[in-house]
Coordinates of N, CA and C in Angstrom, one line a residue:
Chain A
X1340 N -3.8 13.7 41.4 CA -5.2 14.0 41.1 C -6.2 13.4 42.1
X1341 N -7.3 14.5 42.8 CA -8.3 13.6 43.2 C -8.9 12.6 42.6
X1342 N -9.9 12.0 43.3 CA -10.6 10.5 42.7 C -11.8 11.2 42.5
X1343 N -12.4 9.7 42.1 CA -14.1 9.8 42.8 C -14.0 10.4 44.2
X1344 N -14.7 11.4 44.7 CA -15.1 11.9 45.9 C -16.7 11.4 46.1
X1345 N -17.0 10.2 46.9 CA -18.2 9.9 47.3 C -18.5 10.2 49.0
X1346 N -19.3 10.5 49.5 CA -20.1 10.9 51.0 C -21.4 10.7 50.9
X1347 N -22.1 10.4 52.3 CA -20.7 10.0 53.3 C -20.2 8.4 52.8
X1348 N -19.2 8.4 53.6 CA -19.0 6.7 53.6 C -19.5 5.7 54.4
X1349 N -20.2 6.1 55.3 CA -21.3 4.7 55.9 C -22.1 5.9 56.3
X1350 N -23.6 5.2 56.2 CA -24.5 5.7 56.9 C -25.9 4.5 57.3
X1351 N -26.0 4.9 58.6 CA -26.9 4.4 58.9 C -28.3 4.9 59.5
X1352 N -29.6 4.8 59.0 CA -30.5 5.6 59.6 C -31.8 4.5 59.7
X1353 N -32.9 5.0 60.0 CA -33.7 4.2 60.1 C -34.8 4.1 59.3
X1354 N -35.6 3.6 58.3 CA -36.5 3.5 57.8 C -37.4 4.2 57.6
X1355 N -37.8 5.0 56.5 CA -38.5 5.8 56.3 C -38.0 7.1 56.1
X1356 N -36.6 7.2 56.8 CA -36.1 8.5 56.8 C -35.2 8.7 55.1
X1357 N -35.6 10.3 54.8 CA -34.4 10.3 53.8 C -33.1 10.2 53.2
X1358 N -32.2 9.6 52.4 CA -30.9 9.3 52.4 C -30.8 10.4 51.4
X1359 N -29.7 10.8 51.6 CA -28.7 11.3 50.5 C -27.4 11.5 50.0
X1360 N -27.3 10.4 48.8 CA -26.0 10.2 49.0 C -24.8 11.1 47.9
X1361 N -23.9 12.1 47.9 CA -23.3 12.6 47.0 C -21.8 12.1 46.5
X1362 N -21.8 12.7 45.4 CA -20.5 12.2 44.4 C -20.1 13.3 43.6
X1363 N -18.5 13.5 43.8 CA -17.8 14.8 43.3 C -16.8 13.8 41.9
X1364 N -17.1 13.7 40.7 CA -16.7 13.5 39.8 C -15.4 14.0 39.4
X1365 N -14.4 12.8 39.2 CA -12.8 13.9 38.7 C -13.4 14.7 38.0
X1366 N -12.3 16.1 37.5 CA -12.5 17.0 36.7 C -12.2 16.2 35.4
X1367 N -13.8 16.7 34.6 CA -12.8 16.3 33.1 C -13.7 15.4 32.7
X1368 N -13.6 14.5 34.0 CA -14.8 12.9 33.1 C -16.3 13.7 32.8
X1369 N -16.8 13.4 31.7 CA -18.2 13.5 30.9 C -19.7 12.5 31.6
X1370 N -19.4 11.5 32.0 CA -20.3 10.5 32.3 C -19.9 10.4 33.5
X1371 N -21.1 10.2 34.0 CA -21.7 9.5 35.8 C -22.2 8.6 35.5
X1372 N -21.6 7.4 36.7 CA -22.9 6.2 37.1 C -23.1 5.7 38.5
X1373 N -24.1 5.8 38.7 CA -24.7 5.0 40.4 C -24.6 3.3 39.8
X1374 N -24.3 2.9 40.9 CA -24.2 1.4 41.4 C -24.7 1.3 42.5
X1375 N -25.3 -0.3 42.6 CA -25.4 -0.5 43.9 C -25.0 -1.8 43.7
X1376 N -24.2 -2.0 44.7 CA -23.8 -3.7 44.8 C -24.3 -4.3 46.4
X1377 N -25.2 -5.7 45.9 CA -25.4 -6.1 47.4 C -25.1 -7.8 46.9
X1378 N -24.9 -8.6 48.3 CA -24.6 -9.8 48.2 C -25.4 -10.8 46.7
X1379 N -27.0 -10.3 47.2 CA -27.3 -11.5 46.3 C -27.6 -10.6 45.1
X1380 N -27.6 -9.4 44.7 CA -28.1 -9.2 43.2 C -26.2 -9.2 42.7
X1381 N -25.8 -8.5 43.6 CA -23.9 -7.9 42.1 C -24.2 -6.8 42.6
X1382 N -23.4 -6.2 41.2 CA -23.2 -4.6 40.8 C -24.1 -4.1 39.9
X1383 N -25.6 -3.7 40.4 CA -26.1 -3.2 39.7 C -26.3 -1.8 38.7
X1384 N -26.1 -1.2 37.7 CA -26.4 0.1 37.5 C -27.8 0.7 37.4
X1385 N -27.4 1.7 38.1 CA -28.8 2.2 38.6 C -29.1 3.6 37.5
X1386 N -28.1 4.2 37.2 CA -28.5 5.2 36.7 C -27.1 6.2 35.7
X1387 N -27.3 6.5 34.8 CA -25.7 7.4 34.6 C -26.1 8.6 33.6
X1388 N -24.8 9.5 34.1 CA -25.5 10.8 33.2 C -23.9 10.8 32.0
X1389 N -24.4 11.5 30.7 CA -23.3 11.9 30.0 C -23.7 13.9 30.0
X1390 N -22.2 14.2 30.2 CA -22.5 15.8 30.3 C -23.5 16.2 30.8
X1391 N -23.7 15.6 32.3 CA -24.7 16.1 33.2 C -26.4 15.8 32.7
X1392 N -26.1 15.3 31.7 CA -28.4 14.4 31.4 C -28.5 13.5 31.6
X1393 N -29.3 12.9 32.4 CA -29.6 11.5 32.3 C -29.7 10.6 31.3
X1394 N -29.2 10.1 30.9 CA -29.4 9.2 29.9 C -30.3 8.1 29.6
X1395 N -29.9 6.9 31.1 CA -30.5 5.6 31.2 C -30.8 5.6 32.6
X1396 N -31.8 5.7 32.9 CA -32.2 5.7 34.1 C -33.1 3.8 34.8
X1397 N -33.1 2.9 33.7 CA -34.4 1.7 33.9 C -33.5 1.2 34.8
X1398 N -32.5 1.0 35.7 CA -32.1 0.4 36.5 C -32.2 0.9 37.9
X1399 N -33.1 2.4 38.2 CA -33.4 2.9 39.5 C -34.6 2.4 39.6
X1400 N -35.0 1.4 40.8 CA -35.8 0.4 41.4 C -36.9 0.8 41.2
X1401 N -36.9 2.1 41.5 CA -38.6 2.6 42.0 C -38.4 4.1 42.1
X1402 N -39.7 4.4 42.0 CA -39.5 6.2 42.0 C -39.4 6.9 43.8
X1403 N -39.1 5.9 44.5 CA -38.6 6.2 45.7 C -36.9 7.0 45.7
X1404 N -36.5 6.0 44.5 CA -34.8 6.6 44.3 C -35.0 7.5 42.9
X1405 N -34.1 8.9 43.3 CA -34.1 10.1 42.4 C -32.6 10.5 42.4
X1406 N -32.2 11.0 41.0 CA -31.0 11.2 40.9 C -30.4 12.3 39.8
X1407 N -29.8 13.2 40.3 CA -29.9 14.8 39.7 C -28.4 15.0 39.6
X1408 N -28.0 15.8 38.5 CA -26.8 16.2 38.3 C -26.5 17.5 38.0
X1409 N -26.8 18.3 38.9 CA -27.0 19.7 38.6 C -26.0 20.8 37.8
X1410 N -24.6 19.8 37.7 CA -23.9 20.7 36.7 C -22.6 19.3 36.7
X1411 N -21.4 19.7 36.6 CA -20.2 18.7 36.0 C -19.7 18.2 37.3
X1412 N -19.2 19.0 38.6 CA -18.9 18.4 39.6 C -19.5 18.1 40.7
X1413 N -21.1 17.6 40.5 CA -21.7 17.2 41.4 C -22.4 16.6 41.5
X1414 N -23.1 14.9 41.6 CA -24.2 14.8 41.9 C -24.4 14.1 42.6
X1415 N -26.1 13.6 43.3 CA -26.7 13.1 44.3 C -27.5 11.7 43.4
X1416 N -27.9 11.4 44.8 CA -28.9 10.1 44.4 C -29.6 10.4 45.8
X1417 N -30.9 10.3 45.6 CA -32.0 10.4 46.7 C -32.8 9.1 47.2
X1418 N -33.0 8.8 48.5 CA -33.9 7.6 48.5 C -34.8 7.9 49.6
X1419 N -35.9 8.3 49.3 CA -37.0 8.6 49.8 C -38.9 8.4 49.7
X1420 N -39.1 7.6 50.9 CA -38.3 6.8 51.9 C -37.5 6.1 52.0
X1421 N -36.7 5.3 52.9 CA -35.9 4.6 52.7 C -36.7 3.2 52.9
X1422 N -36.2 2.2 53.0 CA -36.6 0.6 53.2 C -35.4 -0.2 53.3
X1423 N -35.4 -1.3 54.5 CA -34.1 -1.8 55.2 C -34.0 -2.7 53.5
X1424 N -34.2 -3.1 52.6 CA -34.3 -3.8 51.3 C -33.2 -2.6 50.6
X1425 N -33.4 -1.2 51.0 CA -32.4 -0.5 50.3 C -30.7 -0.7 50.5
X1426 N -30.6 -1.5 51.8 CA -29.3 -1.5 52.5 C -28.2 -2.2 51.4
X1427 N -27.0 -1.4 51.1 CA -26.1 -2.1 50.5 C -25.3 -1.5 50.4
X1428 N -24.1 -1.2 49.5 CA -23.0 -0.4 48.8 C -23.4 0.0 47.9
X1429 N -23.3 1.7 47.6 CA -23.9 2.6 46.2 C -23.0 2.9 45.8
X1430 N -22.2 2.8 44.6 CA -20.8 3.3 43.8 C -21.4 4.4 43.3
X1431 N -20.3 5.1 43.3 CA -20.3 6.4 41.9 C -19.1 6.0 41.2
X1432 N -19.2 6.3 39.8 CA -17.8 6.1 39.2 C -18.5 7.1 38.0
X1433 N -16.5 7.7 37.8 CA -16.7 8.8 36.1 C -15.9 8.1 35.3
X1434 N -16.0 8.6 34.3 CA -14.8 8.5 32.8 C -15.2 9.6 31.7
X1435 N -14.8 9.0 30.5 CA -14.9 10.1 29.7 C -15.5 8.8 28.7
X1436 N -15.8 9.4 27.5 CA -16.5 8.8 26.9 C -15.3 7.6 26.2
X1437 N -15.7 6.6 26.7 CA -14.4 5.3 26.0 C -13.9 4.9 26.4
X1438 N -13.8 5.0 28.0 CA -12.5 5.2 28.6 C -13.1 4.4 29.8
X1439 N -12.1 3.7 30.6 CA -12.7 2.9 32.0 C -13.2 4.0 33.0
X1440 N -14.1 3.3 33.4 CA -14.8 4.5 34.6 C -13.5 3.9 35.8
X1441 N -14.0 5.6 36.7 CA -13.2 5.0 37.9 C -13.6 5.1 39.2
X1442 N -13.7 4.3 40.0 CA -15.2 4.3 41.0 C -14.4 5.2 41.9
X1443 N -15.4 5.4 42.8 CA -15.5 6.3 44.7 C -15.3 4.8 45.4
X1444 N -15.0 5.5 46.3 CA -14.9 4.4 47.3 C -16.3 3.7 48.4
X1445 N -17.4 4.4 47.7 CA -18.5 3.8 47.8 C -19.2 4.5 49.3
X1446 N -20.9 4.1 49.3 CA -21.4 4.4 50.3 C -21.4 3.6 51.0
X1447 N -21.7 3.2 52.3 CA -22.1 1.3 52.8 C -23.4 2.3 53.5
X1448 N -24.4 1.7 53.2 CA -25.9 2.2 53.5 C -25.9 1.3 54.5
X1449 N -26.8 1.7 55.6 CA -27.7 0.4 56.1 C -29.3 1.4 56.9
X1450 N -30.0 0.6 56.5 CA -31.2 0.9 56.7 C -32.3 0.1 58.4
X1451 N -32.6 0.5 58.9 CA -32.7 -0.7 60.1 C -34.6 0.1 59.8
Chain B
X1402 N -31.1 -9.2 28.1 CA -30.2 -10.4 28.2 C -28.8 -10.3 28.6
X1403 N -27.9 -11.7 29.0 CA -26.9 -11.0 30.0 C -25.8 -10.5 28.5
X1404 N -24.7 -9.9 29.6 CA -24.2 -9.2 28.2 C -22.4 -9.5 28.5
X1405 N -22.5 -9.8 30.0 CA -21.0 -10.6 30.1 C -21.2 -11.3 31.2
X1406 N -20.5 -13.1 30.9 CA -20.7 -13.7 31.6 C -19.0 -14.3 32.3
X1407 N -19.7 -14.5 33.6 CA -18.1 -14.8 34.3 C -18.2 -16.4 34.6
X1408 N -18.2 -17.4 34.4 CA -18.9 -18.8 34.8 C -18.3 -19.2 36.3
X1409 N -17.4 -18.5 36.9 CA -16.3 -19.0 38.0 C -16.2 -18.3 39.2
X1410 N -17.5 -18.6 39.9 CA -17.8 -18.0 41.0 C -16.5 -17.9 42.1
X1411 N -16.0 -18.8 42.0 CA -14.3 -18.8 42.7 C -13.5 -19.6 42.5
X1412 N -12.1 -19.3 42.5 CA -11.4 -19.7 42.4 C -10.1 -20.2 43.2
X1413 N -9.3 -20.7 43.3 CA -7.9 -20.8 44.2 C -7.2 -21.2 43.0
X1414 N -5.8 -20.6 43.7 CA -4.9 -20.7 43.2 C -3.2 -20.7 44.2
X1415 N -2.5 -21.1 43.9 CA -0.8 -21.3 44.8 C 0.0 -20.0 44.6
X1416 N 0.0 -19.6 45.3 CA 1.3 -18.3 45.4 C 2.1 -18.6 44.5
X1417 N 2.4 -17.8 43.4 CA 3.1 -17.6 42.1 C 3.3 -18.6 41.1
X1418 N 1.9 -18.9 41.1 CA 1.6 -19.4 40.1 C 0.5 -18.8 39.2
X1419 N 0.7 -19.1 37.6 CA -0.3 -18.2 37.0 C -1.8 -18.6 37.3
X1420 N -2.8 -17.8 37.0 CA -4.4 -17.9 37.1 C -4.8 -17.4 35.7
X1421 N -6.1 -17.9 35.3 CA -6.9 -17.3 34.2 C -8.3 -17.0 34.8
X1422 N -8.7 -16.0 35.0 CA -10.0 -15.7 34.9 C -10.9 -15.6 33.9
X1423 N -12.4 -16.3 33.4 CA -12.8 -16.4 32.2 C -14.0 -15.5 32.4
X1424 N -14.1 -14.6 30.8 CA -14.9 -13.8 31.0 C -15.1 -14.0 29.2
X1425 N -16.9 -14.3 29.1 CA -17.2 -13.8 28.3 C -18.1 -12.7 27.6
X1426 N -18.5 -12.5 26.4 CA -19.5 -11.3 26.1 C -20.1 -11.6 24.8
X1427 N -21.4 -10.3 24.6 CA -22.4 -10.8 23.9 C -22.7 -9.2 23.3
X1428 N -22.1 -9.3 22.1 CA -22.8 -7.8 21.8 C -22.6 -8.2 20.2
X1429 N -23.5 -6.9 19.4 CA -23.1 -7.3 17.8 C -22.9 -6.2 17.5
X1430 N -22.7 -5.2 18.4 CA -22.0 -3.7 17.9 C -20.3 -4.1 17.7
X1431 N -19.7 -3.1 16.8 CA -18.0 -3.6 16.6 C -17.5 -3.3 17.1
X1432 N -17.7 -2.0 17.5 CA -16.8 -0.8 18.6 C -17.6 -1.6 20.0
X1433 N -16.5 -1.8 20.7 CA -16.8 -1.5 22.4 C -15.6 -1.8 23.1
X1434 N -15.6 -2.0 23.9 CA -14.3 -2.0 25.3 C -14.5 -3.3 26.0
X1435 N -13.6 -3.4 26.9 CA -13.8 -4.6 27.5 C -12.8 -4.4 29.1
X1436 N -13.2 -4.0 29.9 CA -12.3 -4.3 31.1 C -12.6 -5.2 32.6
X1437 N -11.3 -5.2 33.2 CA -11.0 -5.9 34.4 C -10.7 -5.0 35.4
X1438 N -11.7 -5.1 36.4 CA -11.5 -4.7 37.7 C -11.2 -5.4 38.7
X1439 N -10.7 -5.1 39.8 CA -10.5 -5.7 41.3 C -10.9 -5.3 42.5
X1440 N -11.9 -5.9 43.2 CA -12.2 -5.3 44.4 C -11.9 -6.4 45.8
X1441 N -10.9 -5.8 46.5 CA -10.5 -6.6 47.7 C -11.9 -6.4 48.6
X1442 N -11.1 -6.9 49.7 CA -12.1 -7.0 50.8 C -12.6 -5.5 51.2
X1443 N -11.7 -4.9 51.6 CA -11.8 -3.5 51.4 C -13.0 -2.6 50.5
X1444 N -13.3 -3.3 49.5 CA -14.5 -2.7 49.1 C -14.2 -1.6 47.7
X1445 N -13.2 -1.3 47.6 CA -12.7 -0.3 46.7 C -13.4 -0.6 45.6
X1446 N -13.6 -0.1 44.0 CA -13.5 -1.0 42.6 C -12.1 -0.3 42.6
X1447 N -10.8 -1.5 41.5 CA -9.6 -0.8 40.7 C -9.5 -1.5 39.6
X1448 N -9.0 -0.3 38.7 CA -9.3 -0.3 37.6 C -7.9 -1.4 37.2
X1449 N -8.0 -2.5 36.1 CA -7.0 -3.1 36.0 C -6.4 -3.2 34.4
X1450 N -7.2 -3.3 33.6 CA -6.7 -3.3 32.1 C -7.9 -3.1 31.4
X1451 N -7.5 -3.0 29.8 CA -8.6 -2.5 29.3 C -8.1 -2.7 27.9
X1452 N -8.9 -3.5 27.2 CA -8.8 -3.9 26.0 C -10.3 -3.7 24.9
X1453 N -9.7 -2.7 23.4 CA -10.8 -2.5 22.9 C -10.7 -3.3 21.6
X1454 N -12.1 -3.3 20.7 CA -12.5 -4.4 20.3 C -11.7 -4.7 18.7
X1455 N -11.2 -3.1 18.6 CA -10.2 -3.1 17.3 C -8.9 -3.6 17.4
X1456 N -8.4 -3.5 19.1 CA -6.9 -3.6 18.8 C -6.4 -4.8 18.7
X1457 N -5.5 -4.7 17.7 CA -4.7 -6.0 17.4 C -3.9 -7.1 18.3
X1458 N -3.6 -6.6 19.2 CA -2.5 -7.0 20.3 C -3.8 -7.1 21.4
X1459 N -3.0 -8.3 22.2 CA -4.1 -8.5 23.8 C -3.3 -7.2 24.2
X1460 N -4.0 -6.8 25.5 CA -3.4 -5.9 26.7 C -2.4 -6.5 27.6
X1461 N -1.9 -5.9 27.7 CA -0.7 -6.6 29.0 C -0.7 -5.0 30.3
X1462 N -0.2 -5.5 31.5 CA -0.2 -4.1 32.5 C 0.3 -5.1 33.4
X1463 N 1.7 -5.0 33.7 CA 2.6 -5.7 34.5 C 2.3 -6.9 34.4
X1464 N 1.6 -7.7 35.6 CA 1.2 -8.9 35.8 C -0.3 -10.1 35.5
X1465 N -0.9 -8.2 34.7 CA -1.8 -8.5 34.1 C -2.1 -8.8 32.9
X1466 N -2.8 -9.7 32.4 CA -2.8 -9.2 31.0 C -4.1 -10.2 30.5
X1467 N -4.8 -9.7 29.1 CA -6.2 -10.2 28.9 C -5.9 -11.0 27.7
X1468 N -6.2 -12.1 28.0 CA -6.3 -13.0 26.4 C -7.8 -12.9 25.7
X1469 N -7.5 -11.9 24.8 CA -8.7 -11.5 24.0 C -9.0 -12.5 22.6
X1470 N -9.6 -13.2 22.5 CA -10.2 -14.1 21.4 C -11.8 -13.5 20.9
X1471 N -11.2 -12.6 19.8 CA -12.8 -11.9 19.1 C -13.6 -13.1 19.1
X1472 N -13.1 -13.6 18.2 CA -13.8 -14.7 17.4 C -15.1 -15.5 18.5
X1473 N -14.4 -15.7 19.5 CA -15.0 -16.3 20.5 C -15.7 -15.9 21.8
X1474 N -15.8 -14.4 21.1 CA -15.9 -13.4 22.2 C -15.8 -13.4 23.9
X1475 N -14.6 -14.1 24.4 CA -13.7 -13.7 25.3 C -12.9 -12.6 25.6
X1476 N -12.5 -12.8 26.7 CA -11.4 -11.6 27.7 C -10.8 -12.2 28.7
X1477 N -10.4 -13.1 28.3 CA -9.9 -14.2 29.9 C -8.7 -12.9 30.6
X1478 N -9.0 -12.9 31.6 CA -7.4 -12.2 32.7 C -6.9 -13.2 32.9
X1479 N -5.3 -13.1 32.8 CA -4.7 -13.8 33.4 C -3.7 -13.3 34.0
X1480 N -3.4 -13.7 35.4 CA -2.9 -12.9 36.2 C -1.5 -14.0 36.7
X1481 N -0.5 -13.5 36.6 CA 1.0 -14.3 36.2 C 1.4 -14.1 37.6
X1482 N 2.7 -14.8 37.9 CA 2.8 -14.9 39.9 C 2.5 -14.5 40.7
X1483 N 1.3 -15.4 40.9 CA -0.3 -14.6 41.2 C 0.8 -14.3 43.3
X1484 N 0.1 -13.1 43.7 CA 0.8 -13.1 45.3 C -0.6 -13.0 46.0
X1485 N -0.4 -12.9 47.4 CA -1.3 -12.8 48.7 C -2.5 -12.2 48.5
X1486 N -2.0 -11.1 48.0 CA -2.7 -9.8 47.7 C -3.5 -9.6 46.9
X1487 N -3.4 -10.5 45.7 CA -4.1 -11.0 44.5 C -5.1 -11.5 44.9
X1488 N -5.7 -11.8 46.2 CA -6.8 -12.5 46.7 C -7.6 -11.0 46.6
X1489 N -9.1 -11.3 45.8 CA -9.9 -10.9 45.8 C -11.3 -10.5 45.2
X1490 N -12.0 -10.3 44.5 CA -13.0 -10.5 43.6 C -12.6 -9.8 42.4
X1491 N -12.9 -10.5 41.0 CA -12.7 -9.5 40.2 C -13.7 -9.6 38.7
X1492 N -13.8 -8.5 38.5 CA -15.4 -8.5 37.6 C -14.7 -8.1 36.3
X1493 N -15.1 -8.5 35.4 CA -15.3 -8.1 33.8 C -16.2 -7.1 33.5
X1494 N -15.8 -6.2 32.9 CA -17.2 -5.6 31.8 C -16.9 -5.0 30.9
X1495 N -17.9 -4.8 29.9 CA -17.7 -4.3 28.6 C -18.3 -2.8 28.6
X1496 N -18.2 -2.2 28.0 CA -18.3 -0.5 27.5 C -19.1 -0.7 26.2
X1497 N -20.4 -0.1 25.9 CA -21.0 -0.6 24.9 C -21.4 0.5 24.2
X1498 N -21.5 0.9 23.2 CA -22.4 2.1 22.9 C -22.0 3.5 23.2
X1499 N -20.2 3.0 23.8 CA -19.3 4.3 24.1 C -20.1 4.6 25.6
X1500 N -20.9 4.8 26.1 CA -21.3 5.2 27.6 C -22.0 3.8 28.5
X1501 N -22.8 3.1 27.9 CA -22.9 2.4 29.1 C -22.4 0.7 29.4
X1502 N -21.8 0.8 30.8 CA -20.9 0.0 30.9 C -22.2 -1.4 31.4
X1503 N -21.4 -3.2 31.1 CA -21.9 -3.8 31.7 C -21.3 -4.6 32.7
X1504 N -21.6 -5.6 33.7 CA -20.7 -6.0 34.3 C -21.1 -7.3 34.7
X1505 N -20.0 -8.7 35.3 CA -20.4 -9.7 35.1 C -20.6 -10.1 36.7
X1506 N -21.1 -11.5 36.8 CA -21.2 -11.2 38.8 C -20.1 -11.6 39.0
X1507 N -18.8 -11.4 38.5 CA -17.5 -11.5 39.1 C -17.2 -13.0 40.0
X1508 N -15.8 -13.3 39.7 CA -14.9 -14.2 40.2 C -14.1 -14.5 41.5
X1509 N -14.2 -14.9 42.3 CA -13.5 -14.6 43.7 C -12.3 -15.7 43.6
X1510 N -11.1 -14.7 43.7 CA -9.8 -15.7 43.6 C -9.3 -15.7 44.9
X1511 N -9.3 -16.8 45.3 CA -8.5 -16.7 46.8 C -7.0 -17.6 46.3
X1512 N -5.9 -16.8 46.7 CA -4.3 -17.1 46.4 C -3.9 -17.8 47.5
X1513 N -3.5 -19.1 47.4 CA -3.1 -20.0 48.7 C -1.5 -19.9 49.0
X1514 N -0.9 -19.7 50.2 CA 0.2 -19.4 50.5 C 1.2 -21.0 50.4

């Protein structure tokens, strides 16, 4: 079975420009969640959907970051503009309801 | 408020010898979950065990296994002839509310040859 499908896997651009980062959910799992993990904060959750609605969104920073799930195997996180403060690793991970999520192998952002 | 705490920013340990990683939590819902993940240097998360809050028996998964203490609301990992490879960070978190997960700032075990 495929995994988390996350892209790209590094990207680097420069400030101000738009990021976008996508995540292909196994078949099957119900719930999405964005992470970001950086040195000094951890693994934060930023956002997660169950059957494609947002749920809990109070962990996306600022309305600079947006995040859409337009149906079961797809979604994005937008960061527009960007800021070199956004630079880190963004997880996607699915499951099903009760069940351990199972992460992507992550974005590595960097912002200059 | 925090909702799982790891106190053990890092750790060492001797090539095959056991380790306990301590993890605790804070919830006053009865249903929830509790798991251990692993992320090397590499960057990956993997998924390692997973213990819920009814079941009677700790988890075990080969070399893994969680000493769960309700009472005391614990999840210690402890990880039995610990190898090389075993070097790497590893986080706790709980499953709360059936969807949203929390997580602790994780434990860095470095395994000494």
């Amino acid at each position: 079975d495929a995994g988390v499908i996350q892209s790209p896997r590094h990207e680097v651009t420069e400030m101000g420009q738009e990021v976008t980062l996508r995540c292909k959910p196994i078949s099957g799992h119900n719930s999405l969640f964005w992470y970001r993990q950086t040195m000094m904060r951890g693994l934060e959750l930023l956002i997660y959907f169950n059957n494609n609605v947002p749920i809990d969104d109070s962990g996306m920073p600022e309305d600079r970051f947006s995040a859409k799930m337009p149906n079961a195997s797809f979604s994005t996180l937008k960061i527009q503009p960007s800021e070199p403060r956004d630079s880190a690793v963004y997880f996607c991970a699915t499951g099903r309801s009760n069940q351990p999520q199972h992460f992507g192998d992550g974005t590595r952002l960097s912002i200059l | 408020a925090q909702k799982i705490t790891q106190t053990q920013p890092g750790m060492f340990v001797q090539e095959k010898e056991a380790v306990t990683l301590d993890c605790t939590y804070d919830t006053s819902d009865p249903s929830y979950g509790l798991f251990w993940y692993k992320q090397p240097s590499s960057g990956e998360m993997i998924f390692l065990i997973y213990q819920g809050s009814y079941d009677q028996q700790n988890a075990t998964e080969g070399r893994y296994s969680l000493n769960f203490q309700k009472a005391r609301k614990s999840a210690n990992l402890v990880i039995s002839a610990s190898q090389l490879g075993d070097s790497a960070m590893y986080f706790c978190a709980m499953l709360h509310n059936f969807n949203k997960f929390y997580f602790g700032s994780g434990t860095k075990l470095n395994v000494k040859p």
